[in-house]
Amino acid sequence: MTRHFLRDDDLSPAEQREVLERAVRMKQDRWGERPLAGPKSVAVIFDKSSTRTRVSFHVGISDMGGSPLIISTASSQLGGKETAADTARVLERQVAAIVWRTYAQSGLEQMAQGTRVPVVNALSDDFHPCQLLADLLTMQEHKGELAGLTVAFVGDGRSNMGQSYLLACATAGMHVRVGSPAEHSPEPDVVAAAQRIAAETGGSAIVVHDAPAAVADADIVVTDTWVSMGKEAEKAERVATFGDFKVDQALMARASPGAVFMHCLPADRGFEVAADVIDGPQSIIWDEAENRLHAQKALLAWLLERNAA
Ligand code: CP
């Protein structure tokens, strides 16, 4: 059966470790592995805007000897004109993998059901698992062994980042706390899945509605925009609702001494994070952004190998 990467828990704890170890090696020897030599093409489809994801997949596929085929949905037949399953059947005859940034998770599931090549979620409304592989790689570089570390995600718990933090960090054996307003809590089934995984890995996963409680003694503090793509009409209401969940120096002072700050970018300075935090000495956001490249290369190489076996 074809392996896909649609959500963070599509990788077992052992598989997640394998991908991260491979990312470390591929970062050290950037052009050493060429699983896409041919060149084989990888379709990278965008229903939403992107800088980091577009650049890192394009560069990463090229680094591995392949040819990135960047497709904007607006200029394709996908999205209203053709089903995801039909697009998948067409693409699988010509590309080695399909990477898709879209809205509904169900679209990715339909795409995956319709194809023999791996499908990778490059961000949906529910999850952003490629970002989390990069985030875990970055945490490992700065804090060492992931298992046992405490990470606090502060902000929109129902966002793709909030939900991916729960699943990916539980898989890594971390203690993950999401601090969000009650009405923006992660979906209960995602929290339950994270708690099931954490019970196996020795981690934990909790949701609290108080930012200082979420970050208390945390090793890593993370936030993301309060206005995810597709939520622009709710901006004023969201800014009012999330006001107590801004990451500023006072909140960072509650974390562990030596805590680091992360943000997947793009950032709204002055809203979810104060400028002196994101641009300050605790911030590791530029390593995080670079690691999209290395983590995604490792993931693609791993998926191609698994699916060839
Ligand atoms: N973090 C992230 O996914 O960035 P882009 O939206 O620029 O791809």
Short mmCIF file of C-alpha atoms and ligand atoms in Angstrom, two decimals, residues 46 49-56 101 122-123 128 131 161 224 229 263-266 292, ligand 1:
data_model
loop_
_atom_site.label_atom_id
_atom_site.label_comp_id
_atom_site.label_asym_id
_atom_site.label_seq_id
_atom_site.Cartn_x
_atom_site.Cartn_y
_atom_site.Cartn_z
CA PHE A 46 -0.71 25.37 -4.43
CA SER A 49 -0.06 31.44 -1.32
CA SER A 50 3.41 30.42 -0.08
CA THR A 51 7.01 31.53 0.11
CA ARG A 52 8.87 28.97 2.28
CA THR A 53 7.01 25.87 1.11
CA ARG A 54 7.28 26.78 -2.57
CA VAL A 55 11.00 27.61 -2.37
CA SER A 56 12.01 24.68 -0.16
CA ARG A 101 -1.13 22.85 -0.23
CA ALA A 122 2.10 20.93 2.28
CA LEU A 123 -0.49 22.57 4.61
CA HIS A 128 0.99 21.40 8.58
CA GLN A 131 6.53 22.36 8.98
CA MET A 161 -0.02 24.43 13.49
CA ASP A 224 1.74 31.35 14.76
CA MET A 229 -5.23 31.59 5.47
CA HIS A 263 7.42 30.71 14.59
CA CYS A 264 6.83 29.07 11.20
CA LEU A 265 6.42 32.50 9.51
CA PRO A 266 5.06 34.69 8.06
CA ARG A 292 12.02 23.12 5.76
N1 CP B 1 5.59 28.38 7.09
C1 CP B 1 5.07 28.30 5.84
O1 CP B 1 4.41 27.33 5.47
O2 CP B 1 5.41 29.35 5.04
P1 CP B 1 4.79 29.67 3.61
O3 CP B 1 3.31 29.94 3.81
O4 CP B 1 5.53 30.88 3.12
O5 CP B 1 5.00 28.48 2.72
#
